[in-house]
XYZ file of C-alpha atoms in Angstrom:
531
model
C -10.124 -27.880 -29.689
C -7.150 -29.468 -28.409
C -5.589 -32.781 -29.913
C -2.721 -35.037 -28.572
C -0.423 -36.339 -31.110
C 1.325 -39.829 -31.664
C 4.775 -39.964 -30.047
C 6.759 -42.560 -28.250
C 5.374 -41.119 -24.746
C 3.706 -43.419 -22.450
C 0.886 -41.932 -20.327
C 1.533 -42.339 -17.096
C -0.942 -39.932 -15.205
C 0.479 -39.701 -12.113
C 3.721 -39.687 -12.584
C 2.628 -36.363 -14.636
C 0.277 -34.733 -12.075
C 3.311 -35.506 -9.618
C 5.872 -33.750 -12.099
C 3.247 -30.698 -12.920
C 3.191 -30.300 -8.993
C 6.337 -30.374 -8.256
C 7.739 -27.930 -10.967
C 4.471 -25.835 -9.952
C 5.635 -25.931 -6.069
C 8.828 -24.732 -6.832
C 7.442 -20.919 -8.521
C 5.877 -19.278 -5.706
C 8.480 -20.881 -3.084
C 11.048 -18.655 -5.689
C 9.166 -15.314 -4.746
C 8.647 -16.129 -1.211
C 12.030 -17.891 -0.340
C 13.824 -14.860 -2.271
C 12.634 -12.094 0.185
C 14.149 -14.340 3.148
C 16.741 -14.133 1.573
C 17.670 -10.437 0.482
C 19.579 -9.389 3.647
C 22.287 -11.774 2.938
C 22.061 -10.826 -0.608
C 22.530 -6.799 0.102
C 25.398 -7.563 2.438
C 27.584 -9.968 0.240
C 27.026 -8.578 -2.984
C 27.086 -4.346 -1.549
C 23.951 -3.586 -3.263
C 21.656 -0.462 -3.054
C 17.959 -1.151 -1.939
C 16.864 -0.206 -5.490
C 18.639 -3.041 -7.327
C 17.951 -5.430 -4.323
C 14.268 -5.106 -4.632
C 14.468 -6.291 -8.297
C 15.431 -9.778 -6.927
C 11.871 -10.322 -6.446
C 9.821 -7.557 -8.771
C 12.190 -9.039 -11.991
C 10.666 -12.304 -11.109
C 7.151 -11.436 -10.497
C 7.128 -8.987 -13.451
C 8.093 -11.612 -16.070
C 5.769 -14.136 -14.539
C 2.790 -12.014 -14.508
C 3.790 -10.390 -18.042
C 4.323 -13.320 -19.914
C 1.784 -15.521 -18.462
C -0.872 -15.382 -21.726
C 1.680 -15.476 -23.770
C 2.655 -18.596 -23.377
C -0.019 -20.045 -22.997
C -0.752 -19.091 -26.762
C 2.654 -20.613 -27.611
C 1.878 -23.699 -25.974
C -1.111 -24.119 -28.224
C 1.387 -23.374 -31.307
C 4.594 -25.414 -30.293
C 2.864 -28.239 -28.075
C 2.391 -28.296 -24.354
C 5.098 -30.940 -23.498
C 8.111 -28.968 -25.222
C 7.396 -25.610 -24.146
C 6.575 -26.905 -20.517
C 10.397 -29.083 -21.119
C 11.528 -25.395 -22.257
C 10.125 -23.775 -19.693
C 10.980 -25.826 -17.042
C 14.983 -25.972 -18.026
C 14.758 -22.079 -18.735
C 13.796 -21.730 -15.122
C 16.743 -24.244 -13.637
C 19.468 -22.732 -15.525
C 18.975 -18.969 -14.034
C 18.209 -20.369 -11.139
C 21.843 -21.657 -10.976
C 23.361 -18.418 -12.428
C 21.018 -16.687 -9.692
C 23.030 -18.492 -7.112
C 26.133 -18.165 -8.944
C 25.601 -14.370 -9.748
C 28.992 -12.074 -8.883
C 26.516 -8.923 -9.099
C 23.587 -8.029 -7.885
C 22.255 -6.529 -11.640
C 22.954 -10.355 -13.099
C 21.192 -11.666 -10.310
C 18.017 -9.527 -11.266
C 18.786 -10.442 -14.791
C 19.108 -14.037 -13.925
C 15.476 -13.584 -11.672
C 13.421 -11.896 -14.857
C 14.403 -14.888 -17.105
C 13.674 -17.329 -13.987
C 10.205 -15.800 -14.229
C 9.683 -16.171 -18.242
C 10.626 -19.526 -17.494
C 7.864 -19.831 -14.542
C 5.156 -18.482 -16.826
C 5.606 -21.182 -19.497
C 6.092 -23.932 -17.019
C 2.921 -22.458 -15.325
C 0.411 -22.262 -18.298
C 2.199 -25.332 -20.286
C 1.593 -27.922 -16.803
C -2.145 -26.924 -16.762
C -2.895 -27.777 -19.633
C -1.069 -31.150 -19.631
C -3.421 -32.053 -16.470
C -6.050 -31.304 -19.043
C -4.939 -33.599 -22.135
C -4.300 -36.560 -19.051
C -6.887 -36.632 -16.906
C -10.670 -36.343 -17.694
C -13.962 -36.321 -15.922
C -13.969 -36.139 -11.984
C -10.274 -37.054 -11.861
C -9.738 -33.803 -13.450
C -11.062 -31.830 -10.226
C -8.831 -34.141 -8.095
C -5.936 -33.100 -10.258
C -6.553 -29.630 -10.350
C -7.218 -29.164 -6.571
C -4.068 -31.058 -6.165
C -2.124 -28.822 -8.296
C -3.492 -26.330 -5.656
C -2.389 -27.283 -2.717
C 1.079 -27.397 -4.474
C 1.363 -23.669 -5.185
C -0.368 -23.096 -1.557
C 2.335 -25.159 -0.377
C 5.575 -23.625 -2.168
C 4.119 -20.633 -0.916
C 4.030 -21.420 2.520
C 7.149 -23.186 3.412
C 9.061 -20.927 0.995
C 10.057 -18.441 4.009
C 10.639 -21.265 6.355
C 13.187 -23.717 3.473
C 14.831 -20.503 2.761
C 15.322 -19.058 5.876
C 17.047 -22.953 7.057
C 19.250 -22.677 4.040
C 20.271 -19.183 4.340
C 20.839 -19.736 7.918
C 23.040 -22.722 7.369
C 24.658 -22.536 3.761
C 24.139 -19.487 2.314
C 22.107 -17.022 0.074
C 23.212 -18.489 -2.963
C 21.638 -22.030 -2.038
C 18.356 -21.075 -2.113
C 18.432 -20.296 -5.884
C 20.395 -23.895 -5.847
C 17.436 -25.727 -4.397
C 14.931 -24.043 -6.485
C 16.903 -25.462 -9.820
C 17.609 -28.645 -8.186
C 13.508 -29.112 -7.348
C 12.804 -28.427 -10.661
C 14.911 -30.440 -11.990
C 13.620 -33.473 -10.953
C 10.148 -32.326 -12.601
C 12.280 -33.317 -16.071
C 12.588 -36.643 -14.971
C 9.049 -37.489 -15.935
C 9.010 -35.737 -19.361
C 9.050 -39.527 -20.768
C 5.813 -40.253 -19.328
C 3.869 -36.617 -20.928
C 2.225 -37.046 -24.105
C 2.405 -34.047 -26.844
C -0.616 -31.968 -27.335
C -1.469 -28.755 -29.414
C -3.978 -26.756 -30.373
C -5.663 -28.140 -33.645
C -7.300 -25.103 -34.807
C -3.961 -23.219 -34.108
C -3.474 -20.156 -32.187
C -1.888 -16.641 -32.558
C 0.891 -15.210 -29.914
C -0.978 -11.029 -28.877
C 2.367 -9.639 -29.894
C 0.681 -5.966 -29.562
C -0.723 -6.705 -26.728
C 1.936 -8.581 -24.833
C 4.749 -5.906 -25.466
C 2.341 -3.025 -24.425
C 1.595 -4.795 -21.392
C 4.548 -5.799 -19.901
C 6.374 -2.022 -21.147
C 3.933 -0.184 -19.261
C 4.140 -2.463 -16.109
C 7.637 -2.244 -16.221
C 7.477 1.546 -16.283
C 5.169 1.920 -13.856
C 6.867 -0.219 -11.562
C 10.943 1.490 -12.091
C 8.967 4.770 -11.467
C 7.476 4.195 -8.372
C 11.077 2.574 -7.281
C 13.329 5.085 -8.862
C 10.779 8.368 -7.187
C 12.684 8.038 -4.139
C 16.564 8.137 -5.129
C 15.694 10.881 -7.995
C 12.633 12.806 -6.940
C 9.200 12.340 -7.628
C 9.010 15.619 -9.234
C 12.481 14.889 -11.296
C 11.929 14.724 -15.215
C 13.116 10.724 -15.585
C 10.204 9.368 -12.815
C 7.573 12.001 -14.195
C 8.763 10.692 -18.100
C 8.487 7.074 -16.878
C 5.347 8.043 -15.267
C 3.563 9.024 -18.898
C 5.338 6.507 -20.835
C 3.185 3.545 -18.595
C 0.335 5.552 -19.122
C 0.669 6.116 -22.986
C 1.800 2.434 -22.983
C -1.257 1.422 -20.865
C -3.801 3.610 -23.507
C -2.048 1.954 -26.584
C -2.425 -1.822 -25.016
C -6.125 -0.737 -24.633
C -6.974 0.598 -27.872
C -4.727 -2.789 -29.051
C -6.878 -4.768 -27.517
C -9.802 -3.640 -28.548
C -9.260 -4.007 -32.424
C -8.091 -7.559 -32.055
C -9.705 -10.335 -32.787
C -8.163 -12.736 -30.750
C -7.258 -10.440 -27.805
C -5.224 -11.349 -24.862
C -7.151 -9.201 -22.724
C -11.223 -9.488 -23.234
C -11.585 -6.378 -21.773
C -15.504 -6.611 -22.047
C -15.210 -9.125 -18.762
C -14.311 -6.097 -16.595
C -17.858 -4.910 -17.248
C -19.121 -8.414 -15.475
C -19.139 -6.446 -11.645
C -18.594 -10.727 -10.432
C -15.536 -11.525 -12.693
C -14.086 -7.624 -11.645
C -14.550 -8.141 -7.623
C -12.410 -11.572 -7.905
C -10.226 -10.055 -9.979
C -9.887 -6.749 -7.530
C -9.651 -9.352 -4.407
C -6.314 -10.934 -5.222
C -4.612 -7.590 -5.888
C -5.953 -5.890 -2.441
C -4.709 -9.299 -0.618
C -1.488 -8.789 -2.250
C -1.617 -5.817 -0.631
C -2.077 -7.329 3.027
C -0.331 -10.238 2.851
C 2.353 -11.042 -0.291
C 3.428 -7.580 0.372
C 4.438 -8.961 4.191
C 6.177 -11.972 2.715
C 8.746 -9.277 1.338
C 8.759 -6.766 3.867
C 8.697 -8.705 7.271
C 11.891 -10.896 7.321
C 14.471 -7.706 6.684
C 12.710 -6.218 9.374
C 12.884 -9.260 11.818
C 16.806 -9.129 10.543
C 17.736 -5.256 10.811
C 14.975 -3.921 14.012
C 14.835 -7.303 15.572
C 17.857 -8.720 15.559
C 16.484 -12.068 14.087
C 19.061 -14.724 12.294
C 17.636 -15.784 8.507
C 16.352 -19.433 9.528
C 14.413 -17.483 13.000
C 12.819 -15.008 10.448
C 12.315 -17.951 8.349
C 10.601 -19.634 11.424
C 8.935 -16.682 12.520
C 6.938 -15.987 8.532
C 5.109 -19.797 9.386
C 3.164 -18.334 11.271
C 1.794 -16.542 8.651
C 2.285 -19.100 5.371
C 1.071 -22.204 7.302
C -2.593 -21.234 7.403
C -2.635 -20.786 3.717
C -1.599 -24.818 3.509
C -4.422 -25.496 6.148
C -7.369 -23.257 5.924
C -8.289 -23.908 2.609
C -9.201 -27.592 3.448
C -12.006 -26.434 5.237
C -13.281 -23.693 3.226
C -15.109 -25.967 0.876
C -17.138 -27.376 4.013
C -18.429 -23.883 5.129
C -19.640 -23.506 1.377
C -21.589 -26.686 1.728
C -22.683 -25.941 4.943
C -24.528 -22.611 3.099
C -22.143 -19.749 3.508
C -21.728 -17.822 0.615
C -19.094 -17.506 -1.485
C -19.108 -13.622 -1.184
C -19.355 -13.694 2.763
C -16.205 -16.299 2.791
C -14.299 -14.003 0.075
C -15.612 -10.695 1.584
C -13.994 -12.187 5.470
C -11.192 -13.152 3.780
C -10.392 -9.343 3.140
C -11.831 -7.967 6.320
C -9.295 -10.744 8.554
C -6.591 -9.561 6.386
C -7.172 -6.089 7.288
C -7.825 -6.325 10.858
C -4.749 -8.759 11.379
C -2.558 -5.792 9.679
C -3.549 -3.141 12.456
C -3.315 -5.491 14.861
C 0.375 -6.157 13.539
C 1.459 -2.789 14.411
C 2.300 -4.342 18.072
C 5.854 -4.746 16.118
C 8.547 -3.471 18.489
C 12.470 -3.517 18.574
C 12.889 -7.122 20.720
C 8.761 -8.240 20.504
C 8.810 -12.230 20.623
C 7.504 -14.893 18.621
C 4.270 -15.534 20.818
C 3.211 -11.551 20.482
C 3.015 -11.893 16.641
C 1.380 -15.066 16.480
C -2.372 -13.616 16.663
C -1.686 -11.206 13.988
C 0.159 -13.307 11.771
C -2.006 -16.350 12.136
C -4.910 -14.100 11.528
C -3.688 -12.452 7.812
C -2.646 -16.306 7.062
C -6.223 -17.588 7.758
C -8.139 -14.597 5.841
C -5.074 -15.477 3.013
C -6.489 -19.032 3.240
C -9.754 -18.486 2.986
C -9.993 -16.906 -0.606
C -6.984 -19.423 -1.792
C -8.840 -21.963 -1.680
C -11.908 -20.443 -3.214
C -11.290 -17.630 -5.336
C -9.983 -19.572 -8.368
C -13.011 -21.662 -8.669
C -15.383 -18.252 -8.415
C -13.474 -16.260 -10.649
C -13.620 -18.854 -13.874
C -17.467 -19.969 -12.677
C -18.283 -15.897 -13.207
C -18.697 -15.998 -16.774
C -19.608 -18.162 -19.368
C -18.162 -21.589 -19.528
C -16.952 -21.185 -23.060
C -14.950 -17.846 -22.015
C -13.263 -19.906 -18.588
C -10.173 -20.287 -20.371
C -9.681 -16.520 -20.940
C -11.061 -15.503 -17.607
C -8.590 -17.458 -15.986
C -5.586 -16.181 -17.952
C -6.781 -12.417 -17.227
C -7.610 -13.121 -13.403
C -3.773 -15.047 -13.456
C -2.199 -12.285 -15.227
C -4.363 -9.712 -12.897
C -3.452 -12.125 -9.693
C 0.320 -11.611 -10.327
C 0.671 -8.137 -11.770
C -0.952 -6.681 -8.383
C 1.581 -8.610 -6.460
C 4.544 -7.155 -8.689
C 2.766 -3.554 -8.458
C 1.864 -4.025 -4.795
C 5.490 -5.420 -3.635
C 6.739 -2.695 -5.627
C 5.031 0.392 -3.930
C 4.519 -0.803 -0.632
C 8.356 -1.215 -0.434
C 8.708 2.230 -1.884
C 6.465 3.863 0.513
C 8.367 2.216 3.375
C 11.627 3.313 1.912
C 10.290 7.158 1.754
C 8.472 7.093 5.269
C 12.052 5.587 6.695
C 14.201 8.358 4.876
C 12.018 10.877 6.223
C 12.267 9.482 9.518
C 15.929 9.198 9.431
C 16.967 12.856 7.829
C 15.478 14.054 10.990
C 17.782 12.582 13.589
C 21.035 12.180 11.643
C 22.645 15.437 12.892
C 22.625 14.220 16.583
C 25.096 11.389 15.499
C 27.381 13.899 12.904
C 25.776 12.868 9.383
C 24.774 15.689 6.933
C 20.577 15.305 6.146
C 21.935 14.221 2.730
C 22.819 10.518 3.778
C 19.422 9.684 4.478
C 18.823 8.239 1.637
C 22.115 5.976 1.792
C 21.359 5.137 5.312
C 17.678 4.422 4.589
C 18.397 2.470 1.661
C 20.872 0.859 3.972
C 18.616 -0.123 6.428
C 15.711 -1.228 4.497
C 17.828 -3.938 2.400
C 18.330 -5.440 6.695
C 22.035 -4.198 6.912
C 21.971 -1.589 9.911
C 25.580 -2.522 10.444
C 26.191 -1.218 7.028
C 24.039 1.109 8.068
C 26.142 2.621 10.950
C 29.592 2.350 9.342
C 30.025 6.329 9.148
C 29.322 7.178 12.873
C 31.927 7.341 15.440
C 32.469 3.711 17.401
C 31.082 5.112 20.404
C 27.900 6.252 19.423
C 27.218 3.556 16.694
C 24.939 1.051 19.572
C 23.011 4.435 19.888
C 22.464 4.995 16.656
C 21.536 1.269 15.999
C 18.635 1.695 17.982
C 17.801 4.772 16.683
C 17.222 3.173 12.970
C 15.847 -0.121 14.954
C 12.865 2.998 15.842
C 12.488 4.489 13.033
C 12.244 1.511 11.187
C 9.474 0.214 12.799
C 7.715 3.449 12.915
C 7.908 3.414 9.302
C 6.586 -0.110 9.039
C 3.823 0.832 11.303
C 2.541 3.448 8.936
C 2.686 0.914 6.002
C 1.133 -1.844 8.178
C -1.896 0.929 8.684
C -2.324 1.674 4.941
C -2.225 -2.445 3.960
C -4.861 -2.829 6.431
C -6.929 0.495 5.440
C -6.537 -0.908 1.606
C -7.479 -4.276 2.554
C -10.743 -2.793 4.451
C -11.776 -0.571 1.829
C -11.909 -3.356 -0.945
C -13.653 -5.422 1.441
C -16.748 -3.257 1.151
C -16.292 -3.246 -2.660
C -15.886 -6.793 -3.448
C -19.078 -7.497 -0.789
C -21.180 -4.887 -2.500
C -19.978 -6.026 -6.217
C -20.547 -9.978 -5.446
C -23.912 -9.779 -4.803
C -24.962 -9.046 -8.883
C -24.657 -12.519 -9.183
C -26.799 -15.234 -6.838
C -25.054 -18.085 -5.253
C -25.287 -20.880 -6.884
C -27.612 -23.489 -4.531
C -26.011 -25.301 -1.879
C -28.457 -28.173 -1.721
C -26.649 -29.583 -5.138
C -22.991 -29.251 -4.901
C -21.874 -32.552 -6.692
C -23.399 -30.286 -9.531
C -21.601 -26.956 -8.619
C -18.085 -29.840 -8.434
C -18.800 -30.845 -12.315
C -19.484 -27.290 -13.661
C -16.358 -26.471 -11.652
C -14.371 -29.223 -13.257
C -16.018 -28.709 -16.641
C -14.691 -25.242 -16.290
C -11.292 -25.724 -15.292
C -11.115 -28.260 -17.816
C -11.840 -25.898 -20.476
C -9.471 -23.262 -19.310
C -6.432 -25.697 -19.143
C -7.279 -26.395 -22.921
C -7.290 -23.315 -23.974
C -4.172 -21.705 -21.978
């Protein structure tokens, strides 16, 4: 049970939902805007493609990792101080981020901006909870929403302006200024704990994260050292051996972070398996696309910026009508199972990309991943806590969260891998035609991957180096082509297994959904409280 105790605060409900929002906006526009940004990054601050892709896993990792556990320490220290904590934790690496001489204090800086996103994350649902009751709960909720659909989409776009006109380092600027102004309203937030107290999964929380981070520098570090080498293989075993301890931890606790007898509900598994195959198909393009646009196509930041709308602005839009089509009697697993199969077709159909392709060519794709993006975001959270049993919402939402993120960290992480492997391949094969040794492949991959092919071509002879461009321009986007085929083959297959797994559970009736709105806000209601 939660309580809210006396303090000189003055509830002011929506000044809070509008400060929730607003520091909530601000998280996913950090992972998004960050990708526009990494070009610049690589080029002013010399880095290697394996240290440059920790500007956005760092983040992600410590936001998916730390997610439950703070929501346990908001129940022990109160909502409103460790959402104050977490939102000032998350402004002041934002400015070192933009400050950052280095590119390993920038990643740093990112991994503490994301411990600071996961208590601002759990701590601001919960306040929504402890302010608003009854229907205007739903409202608040939904509107809280649209605000992480919304960070998400015009993160690209914001970042690729800023980049374009002031610099790299101002998008980490903005981000601390926006969130900033969420501390304004800490007046108006009343305190609020849990009064039966709560326990932090200590166990569970360092197993967790260790073996995720493991996994993750494996499947980053395979291509510099060798897959076969014995640091990758050793990481390789340590996030398993992490992965069985966290299990066998889990299931001995009492209060577990992970309620790992929820996997066995086939419903709650599916919508937990849909957000980390979408990941796949989409956040993974958030990453990949704009160095691309910047090294093969020649694009400035704010045009790739411009260009990714095409494929975040659906996700603001879509979702606004989803609701309708459920009312109108289709089902939640045809709208979530389409979701998947528009995802995967718009990634084959994406593999048009070409050296010099314009805007208008990769607005079918793009628009089409965005709309199958929008479709499940603006049902899936709703379906995954409605799964199981109302008294369990709270927990099924931290594990879908914590599943919801994790995939994006692993996803990002592998698919970038995989394109970095396909491209050095590609790469070793022509360099002798321009006087390189097969040895700098890996150099010139990394090189080209980070969107610095001038970097790139700094060893070859003047007169050959507008040949050689376009000869990393091609293999480039053959390599991107090959992961744009596997998203969309990953994306396909889970769309057969989240259809086939949705259907152990009838749809709720359609005739009655002002009742299928109060479970919902019963539900979400719950889960805030217990976060």
């Amino acid at each position: 049970m939660s309580t809210v105790t006396s303090d000189r605060a003055t509830a002011r409900p929506t000044i809070v939902l509008a400060a929730v929002c607003v520091a909530v906006l601000i998280l996913p526009a950090s992972l998004t805007g960050s990708s526009v940004a990494l070009p610049d990054i690589a080029s002013n601050l010399h880095a290697d493609i394996v240290p440059l892709q920790w500007v956005v896993n760092a983040y992600n990792l410590a936001f998916a990792s730390f997610m439950l556990a703070c929501g346990s320490l908001a129940d022990i220290v109160g909502r409103r101080r460790l959402f104050a904590v977490g939102t000032t934790v998350f402004v002041l690496a934002s400015v070192a981020s933009g400050l950052a001489g280095n590119v390993l204090l920038l990643d740093v800086m990112r991994g503490l901006a994301g411990l600071g996103a996961a208590a601002v994350m759990t701590s601001g649902s919960a306040i929504l909870a402890t302010t608003f009751q009854g229907a205007a709960l739903g409202r608040a909720f939904a509107i809280l929403g649209s605000s992480a659909g919304a960070g998400l989409a015009l993160g690209p776009s914001v970042s690729g302006f800023l980049v374009g006109t002031l610099g790299w380092r101002w998008v980490f600027f903005v981000h601390a200024l926006v969130a900033a102004v969420a501390l304004l309203a800490l007046p108006s937030i009343r305190e609020s704990r849990n009064s039966e107290g709560a326990r932090i999964d200590w166990w569970g929380t360092v197993t967790f994260t260790s073996s995720l981070f493991l996994l993750m520098l494996a499947v980053v570090q395979g291509p510099q050292t060798g897959w076969g080498s014995t640091e990758v293989v050793g990481m390789f075993a340590g996030a398993a051996l992490l992965i069985a301890l966290f299990l066998v931890v889990e299931s001995r606790q009492t209060h577990p972070m992970f309620d790992l007898a929820l996997f066995r509900q086939p419903r709650f598994l599916a919508v937990c398996l849909l957000p980390v195959a979408i990941a796949f198909g989409f956040v993974c393009l958030l990453v990949l696309l704009p160095s691309w646009f910047s090294a093969a196509n020649g694009a400035s930041a704010d045009a790739a910026g411009a260009t990714m709308m095409l494929l975040t602005l659906p996700v603001l839009v879509v979702p606004l009508g989803v609701s309708r089509l459920v009312k109108l009697g289709v089902s939640t697993r045809v709208v979530l199972s389409l979701s998947l199969l528009l995802v995967a077709v718009g990634g084959a159909w994406l593999t048009v990309l070409r050296p010099g392709i314009s805007t208008l060519e990769l607005a079918g794709p793009l628009l089409l991943i965005g709309v199958g993006m929008g479709l499940s975001a603006g049902l899936i959270d709703g379906v995954a806590i409605t799964s199981v049993a109302p008294e369990r919402a709270g927990m099924a939402a931290g594990m879908f969260n914590t599943m919801r993120l994790a995939g994006e960290a692993v996803a990002i992480t592998v698919m970038s891998t995989v394109l970095v492997s396909l491209l050095q391949n590609r790469v070793a094969d022509g360099l002798s035609g321009y006087g390189l040794p097969a040895g700098d492949a890996a150099g010139v991959a990394n090189s080209v991957a980070s969107g610095d092919l001038e970097r790139a071509g700094r060893s070859v002879e003047p007169g050959l180096r507008d040949r050689f461009g376009d000869f990393l321009a091609d293999s480039y986007t053959g390599a991107m082509h090959s992961v744009l085929w596997l998203l969309a083959a990953v994306c396909a297959v889970a769309t057969v297994v989240v259809y086939l797994m949705l259907r152990e559970r009838a749809e709720p009736a359609t005739a009655a959904p002002a009742a299928e709105d109060a479970t919902a806000q019963e539900a979400t209601a719950q889960e805030a409280t217990r976060v």
